PDB file of C-alpha atoms in Angstrom:
ATOM      1  CA  LEU A   1      -0.004  -0.003  -0.049  1.00  0.00           C
ATOM      2  CA  SER A   2       2.911   2.232   0.390  1.00  0.00           C
ATOM      3  CA  SER A   3       3.944   2.320  -3.113  1.00  0.00           C
ATOM      4  CA  ILE A   4       0.360   3.411  -4.168  1.00  0.00           C
ATOM      5  CA  GLY A   5       1.126   7.148  -3.900  1.00  0.00           C
ATOM      6  CA  MET A   6       4.311   6.433  -6.175  1.00  0.00           C
ATOM      7  CA  TRP A   7       2.391   4.693  -8.868  1.00  0.00           C
ATOM      8  CA  ARG A   8      -0.183   7.459  -8.971  1.00  0.00           C
ATOM      9  CA  GLY A   9       2.648   9.841  -9.474  1.00  0.00           C
ATOM     10  CA  PHE A  10       3.916   7.833 -12.295  1.00  0.00           C
ATOM     11  CA  ALA A  11       0.465   7.590 -13.910  1.00  0.00           C
ATOM     12  CA  SER A  12       0.046  11.467 -13.646  1.00  0.00           C
ATOM     13  CA  THR A  13       3.416  11.909 -15.404  1.00  0.00           C
ATOM     14  CA  VAL A  14       2.469   9.568 -18.034  1.00  0.00           C
ATOM     15  CA  GLY A  15      -0.889  11.778 -18.524  1.00  0.00           C
ATOM     16  CA  LEU A  16       1.160  14.753 -18.821  1.00  0.00           C
ATOM     17  CA  LEU A  17       3.314  13.002 -21.479  1.00  0.00           C
ATOM     18  CA  ALA A  18       0.230  12.391 -23.548  1.00  0.00           C
ATOM     19  CA  THR A  19      -0.372  16.004 -24.106  1.00  0.00           C
ATOM     20  CA  CYS A  20       3.125  16.175 -25.625  1.00  0.00           C
ATOM     21  CA  ILE A  21       2.478  12.936 -28.000  1.00  0.00           C
ATOM     22  CA  TYR A  22      -0.845  14.324 -28.950  1.00  0.00           C
ATOM     23  CA  ASN A  23       0.842  17.549 -30.165  1.00  0.00           C
ATOM     24  CA  GLN A  24       3.407  15.554 -32.147  1.00  0.00           C
ATOM     25  CA  SER A  25       0.756  13.068 -33.494  1.00  0.00           C
ATOM     26  CA  THR A  26      -1.380  15.881 -34.937  1.00  0.00           C
ATOM     27  CA  LYS A  27       1.718  17.493 -36.562  1.00  0.00           C
ATOM     28  CA  HIS A  28       2.209  14.200 -38.563  1.00  0.00           C
ATOM     29  CA  PHE A  29      -1.163  12.690 -38.808  1.00  0.00           C
ATOM     30  CA  SER A  30      -4.850  13.652 -39.122  1.00  0.00           C
ATOM     31  CA  LEU A  31      -6.927  14.272 -36.016  1.00  0.00           C
ATOM     32  CA  GLN A  32      -9.147  11.189 -37.013  1.00  0.00           C
ATOM     33  CA  PHE A  33      -5.960   9.243 -37.252  1.00  0.00           C
ATOM     34  CA  THR A  34      -4.674  10.481 -33.910  1.00  0.00           C
ATOM     35  CA  ALA A  35      -7.950   9.368 -32.260  1.00  0.00           C
ATOM     36  CA  LEU A  36      -7.846   5.996 -33.921  1.00  0.00           C
ATOM     37  CA  TRP A  37      -4.199   4.795 -32.850  1.00  0.00           C
ATOM     38  CA  SER A  38      -4.912   6.181 -29.253  1.00  0.00           C
ATOM     39  CA  ILE A  39      -7.810   4.177 -28.776  1.00  0.00           C
ATOM     40  CA  ILE A  40      -6.000   1.022 -30.300  1.00  0.00           C
ATOM     41  CA  TRP A  41      -2.981   1.654 -28.112  1.00  0.00           C
ATOM     42  CA  GLU A  42      -5.149   1.983 -25.112  1.00  0.00           C
ATOM     43  CA  PHE A  43      -6.925  -1.386 -25.804  1.00  0.00           C
ATOM     44  CA  LEU A  44      -3.646  -3.170 -26.459  1.00  0.00           C
ATOM     45  CA  CYS A  45      -2.120  -1.849 -23.078  1.00  0.00           C
ATOM     46  CA  LEU A  46      -5.236  -2.870 -21.266  1.00  0.00           C
ATOM     47  CA  SER A  47      -4.917  -6.256 -22.882  1.00  0.00           C
ATOM     48  CA  LEU A  48      -2.041  -6.759 -20.336  1.00  0.00           C
ATOM     49  CA  THR A  49      -4.192  -5.921 -17.538  1.00  0.00           C
ATOM     50  CA  PHE A  50      -7.161  -8.120 -18.743  1.00  0.00           C
ATOM     51  CA  ALA A  51      -4.210 -10.935 -18.823  1.00  0.00           C
ATOM     52  CA  SER A  52      -3.918 -10.661 -15.224  1.00  0.00           C
ATOM     53  CA  VAL A  53      -7.143 -11.955 -14.778  1.00  0.00           C
ATOM     54  CA  PHE A  54      -5.891 -15.282 -15.720  1.00  0.00           C
ATOM     55  CA  SER A  55      -2.640 -15.428 -13.896  1.00  0.00           C
ATOM     56  CA  THR A  56      -2.374 -17.230 -10.403  1.00  0.00           C
ATOM     57  CA  SER A  57       0.575 -15.596  -9.292  1.00  0.00           C
ATOM     58  CA  THR A  58       0.187 -12.310  -7.285  1.00  0.00           C
ATOM     59  CA  GLN A  59       3.312 -10.746  -8.357  1.00  0.00           C
ATOM     60  CA  VAL A  60       2.689 -11.383 -12.039  1.00  0.00           C
ATOM     61  CA  LYS A  61      -1.043 -10.138 -11.592  1.00  0.00           C
ATOM     62  CA  LEU A  62       0.428  -6.936 -10.070  1.00  0.00           C
ATOM     63  CA  ALA A  63       2.929  -6.445 -12.732  1.00  0.00           C
ATOM     64  CA  LEU A  64       0.634  -7.032 -15.470  1.00  0.00           C
ATOM     65  CA  LEU A  65      -1.894  -4.576 -13.869  1.00  0.00           C
ATOM     66  CA  ILE A  66       0.484  -1.737 -13.409  1.00  0.00           C
ATOM     67  CA  GLY A  67       2.345  -2.643 -16.762  1.00  0.00           C
ATOM     68  CA  GLY A  68      -1.018  -2.373 -18.565  1.00  0.00           C
ATOM     69  CA  VAL A  69      -2.646   0.678 -16.970  1.00  0.00           C
ATOM     70  CA  LEU A  70       0.258   2.991 -16.908  1.00  0.00           C
ATOM     71  CA  PRO A  71       1.132   3.084 -20.521  1.00  0.00           C
ATOM     72  CA  SER A  72      -2.907   2.770 -21.381  1.00  0.00           C
ATOM     73  CA  ARG A  73      -3.178   6.381 -20.005  1.00  0.00           C
ATOM     74  CA  ILE A  74      -1.192   7.907 -22.990  1.00  0.00           C
ATOM     75  CA  GLY A  75      -3.911   6.114 -25.156  1.00  0.00           C
ATOM     76  CA  LEU A  76      -6.714   7.358 -22.869  1.00  0.00           C
ATOM     77  CA  TRP A  77      -5.519  11.054 -22.939  1.00  0.00           C
ATOM     78  CA  VAL A  78      -4.607  11.254 -26.260  1.00  0.00           C
ATOM     79  CA  TYR A  79      -7.942   9.926 -27.363  1.00  0.00           C
ATOM     80  CA  ASP A  80      -9.877  12.173 -24.944  1.00  0.00           C
ATOM     81  CA  ILE A  81      -7.942  15.375 -26.264  1.00  0.00           C
ATOM     82  CA  ALA A  82      -8.609  14.187 -29.861  1.00  0.00           C
ATOM     83  CA  VAL A  83     -12.347  13.451 -29.762  1.00  0.00           C
ATOM     84  CA  THR A  84     -12.851  16.805 -27.736  1.00  0.00           C
ATOM     85  CA  GLN A  85     -11.161  18.660 -30.706  1.00  0.00           C
ATOM     86  CA  LEU A  86     -13.063  16.532 -33.284  1.00  0.00           C
ATOM     87  CA  TYR A  87     -16.463  17.340 -31.157  1.00  0.00           C
ATOM     88  CA  GLN A  88     -15.360  21.051 -31.487  1.00  0.00           C
ATOM     89  CA  GLN A  89     -14.826  20.805 -35.042  1.00  0.00           C
ATOM     90  CA  SER A  90     -17.654  18.725 -36.174  1.00  0.00           C
ATOM     91  CA  VAL A  91     -20.918  19.792 -34.331  1.00  0.00           C
ATOM     92  CA  ALA A  92     -22.586  22.630 -35.530  1.00  0.00           C
ATOM     93  CA  GLU A  93     -22.565  25.698 -33.218  1.00  0.00           C
ATOM     94  CA  THR A  94     -26.167  25.772 -32.989  1.00  0.00           C
ATOM     95  CA  VAL A  95     -26.582  22.510 -31.262  1.00  0.00           C
ATOM     96  CA  ARG A  96     -23.155  22.343 -29.454  1.00  0.00           C
ATOM     97  CA  GLY A  97     -24.656  23.094 -26.128  1.00  0.00           C
ATOM     98  CA  GLN A  98     -27.327  20.143 -26.381  1.00  0.00           C
ATOM     99  CA  VAL A  99     -24.686  17.729 -27.743  1.00  0.00           C
ATOM    100  CA  GLY A 100     -22.227  19.047 -25.277  1.00  0.00           C
ATOM    101  CA  GLY A 101     -24.973  18.481 -22.032  1.00  0.00           C
ATOM    102  CA  THR A 102     -25.746  15.200 -23.477  1.00  0.00           C
ATOM    103  CA  GLN A 103     -22.051  14.156 -23.391  1.00  0.00           C
ATOM    104  CA  MET A 104     -21.226  15.528 -20.131  1.00  0.00           C
ATOM    105  CA  SER A 105     -24.313  13.590 -18.785  1.00  0.00           C
ATOM    106  CA  LEU A 106     -22.867  10.279 -20.216  1.00  0.00           C
ATOM    107  CA  ASN A 107     -19.421  11.133 -19.030  1.00  0.00           C
ATOM    108  CA  ALA A 108     -20.787  11.732 -15.453  1.00  0.00           C
ATOM    109  CA  PHE A 109     -22.601   8.351 -15.604  1.00  0.00           C
ATOM    110  CA  MET A 110     -19.864   6.284 -16.856  1.00  0.00           C
ATOM    111  CA  GLU A 111     -17.328   7.889 -14.178  1.00  0.00           C
ATOM    112  CA  LEU A 112     -20.037   7.048 -11.439  1.00  0.00           C
ATOM    113  CA  LEU A 113     -20.489   3.330 -12.968  1.00  0.00           C
ATOM    114  CA  PRO A 114     -17.203   1.894 -11.779  1.00  0.00           C
ATOM    115  CA  TYR A 115     -17.621   3.288  -8.333  1.00  0.00           C
ATOM    116  CA  GLY A 116     -21.230   1.414  -8.249  1.00  0.00           C
ATOM    117  CA  LEU A 117     -19.602  -1.498  -9.436  1.00  0.00           C
ATOM    118  CA  ALA A 118     -17.085  -1.420  -7.211  1.00  0.00           C
ATOM    119  CA  ILE A 119     -19.664  -1.236  -4.284  1.00  0.00           C
ATOM    120  CA  VAL A 120     -21.335  -4.297  -5.734  1.00  0.00           C
ATOM    121  CA  CYS A 121     -18.138  -6.207  -6.514  1.00  0.00           C
ATOM    122  CA  HIS A 122     -16.342  -5.328  -3.391  1.00  0.00           C
ATOM    123  CA  LYS A 123     -14.516  -8.554  -2.703  1.00  0.00           C
ATOM    124  CA  PRO A 124     -11.080  -8.885  -3.794  1.00  0.00           C
ATOM    125  CA  GLU A 125     -11.656 -12.060  -5.954  1.00  0.00           C
ATOM    126  CA  GLN A 126     -14.331  -9.931  -7.641  1.00  0.00           C
ATOM    127  CA  PHE A 127     -11.885  -7.153  -8.853  1.00  0.00           C
ATOM    128  CA  SER A 128     -11.300  -9.576 -12.086  1.00  0.00           C
ATOM    129  CA  ILE A 129     -15.220  -8.515 -12.806  1.00  0.00           C
ATOM    130  CA  LEU A 130     -14.065  -4.850 -12.718  1.00  0.00           C
ATOM    131  CA  ILE A 131     -11.061  -5.208 -15.078  1.00  0.00           C
ATOM    132  CA  SER A 132     -12.931  -7.309 -17.680  1.00  0.00           C
ATOM    133  CA  GLY A 133     -15.875  -4.583 -17.625  1.00  0.00           C
ATOM    134  CA  GLY A 134     -13.248  -1.911 -18.311  1.00  0.00           C
ATOM    135  CA  TYR A 135     -11.566  -3.780 -20.859  1.00  0.00           C
ATOM    136  CA  PHE A 136     -14.549  -4.666 -22.917  1.00  0.00           C
ATOM    137  CA  ALA A 137     -15.721  -1.112 -22.622  1.00  0.00           C
ATOM    138  CA  VAL A 138     -12.690   0.253 -24.076  1.00  0.00           C
ATOM    139  CA  GLY A 139     -12.913  -2.481 -26.808  1.00  0.00           C
ATOM    140  CA  LEU A 140     -16.473  -1.324 -27.797  1.00  0.00           C
ATOM    141  CA  ALA A 141     -15.524   2.140 -27.786  1.00  0.00           C
ATOM    142  CA  MET A 142     -12.760   1.290 -29.960  1.00  0.00           C
ATOM    143  CA  LEU A 143     -15.056  -0.577 -32.414  1.00  0.00           C
ATOM    144  CA  LEU A 144     -17.493   2.144 -32.279  1.00  0.00           C
ATOM    145  CA  TYR A 145     -14.922   5.021 -33.163  1.00  0.00           C
ATOM    146  CA  GLY A 146     -13.207   2.741 -35.833  1.00  0.00           C
ATOM    147  CA  PHE A 147     -16.513   1.698 -37.651  1.00  0.00           C
ATOM    148  CA  GLY A 148     -18.712   4.689 -36.658  1.00  0.00           C
ATOM    149  CA  PHE A 149     -16.385   7.459 -37.383  1.00  0.00           C
ATOM    150  CA  TYR A 150     -12.921   6.827 -38.506  1.00  0.00           C
ATOM    151  CA  MET A 151     -14.277   4.476 -41.502  1.00  0.00           C
ATOM    152  CA  PRO A 152     -16.886   6.799 -42.956  1.00  0.00           C
ATOM    153  CA  TYR A 153     -14.506   9.700 -42.648  1.00  0.00           C
ATOM    154  CA  GLN A 154     -11.963   7.802 -44.772  1.00  0.00           C
ATOM    155  CA  ARG A 155     -14.825   6.815 -47.296  1.00  0.00           C
ATOM    156  CA  ARG A 156     -15.664  10.489 -47.513  1.00  0.00           C
ATOM    157  CA  ARG A 157     -11.987  11.539 -48.014  1.00  0.00           C
ATOM    158  CA  THR A 158     -11.692   8.970 -50.628  1.00  0.00           C
ATOM    159  CA  LEU A 159     -14.423  10.167 -52.619  1.00  0.00           C
ATOM    160  CA  CYS A 160     -13.428  13.688 -52.339  1.00  0.00           C
ATOM    161  CA  GLU A 161     -10.198  12.982 -53.899  1.00  0.00           C
ATOM    162  CA  LYS A 162     -11.790  10.977 -56.661  1.00  0.00           C
ATOM    163  CA  GLU A 163     -13.918  13.799 -57.545  1.00  0.00           C
ATOM    164  CA  SER A 164     -11.260  16.291 -57.341  1.00  0.00           C
ATOM    165  CA  SER A 165      -9.031  14.134 -59.639  1.00  0.00           C
ATOM    166  CA  SER A 166     -11.704  13.439 -62.055  1.00  0.00           C
ATOM    167  CA  GLU A 167     -12.556  17.323 -62.328  1.00  0.00           C
ATOM    168  CA  PHE A 168      -8.880  17.690 -63.522  1.00  0.00           C
ATOM    169  CA  GLN A 169      -9.244  15.072 -65.944  1.00  0.00           C
ATOM    170  CA  MET A 170     -12.429  16.581 -67.558  1.00  0.00           C
ATOM    171  CA  VAL A 171     -10.430  19.934 -68.045  1.00  0.00           C
TER     172      VAL A 171
END
């Protein structure tokens, strides 16, 4: 228990590092791709955490848990910043308040949900339920973003490129 403060400090440092990584990523890649790679990174890192559910060794469980959660925070924060930026660029100003209010309500509910689940699953042997729930929630978010936003964006971009290249050929 004495090292919890140290690990929380590392986690905060990794979160700050994510803002620098976001800045560099958007210089080299689109905002949409930055969000995509960051949610995939988070999911892959949390795969280590999910693997801890199947380990029988306490030391291995702890190493997998910490080794997965710490680097996943880079993906978490980069994705959060990228999606917030996409939201500001994509949502019409006339409905931004309504969409923002709904988003904040959903965020507040999703932040409260783990605390409620921790009250219900309070025994140490039930911690794997919380790990699994978080892992699958991030996996679902990755799929929803990938197929619901990124893939349609790529199709629109490809269509626009084809249209613009055909305009030059017609001239």
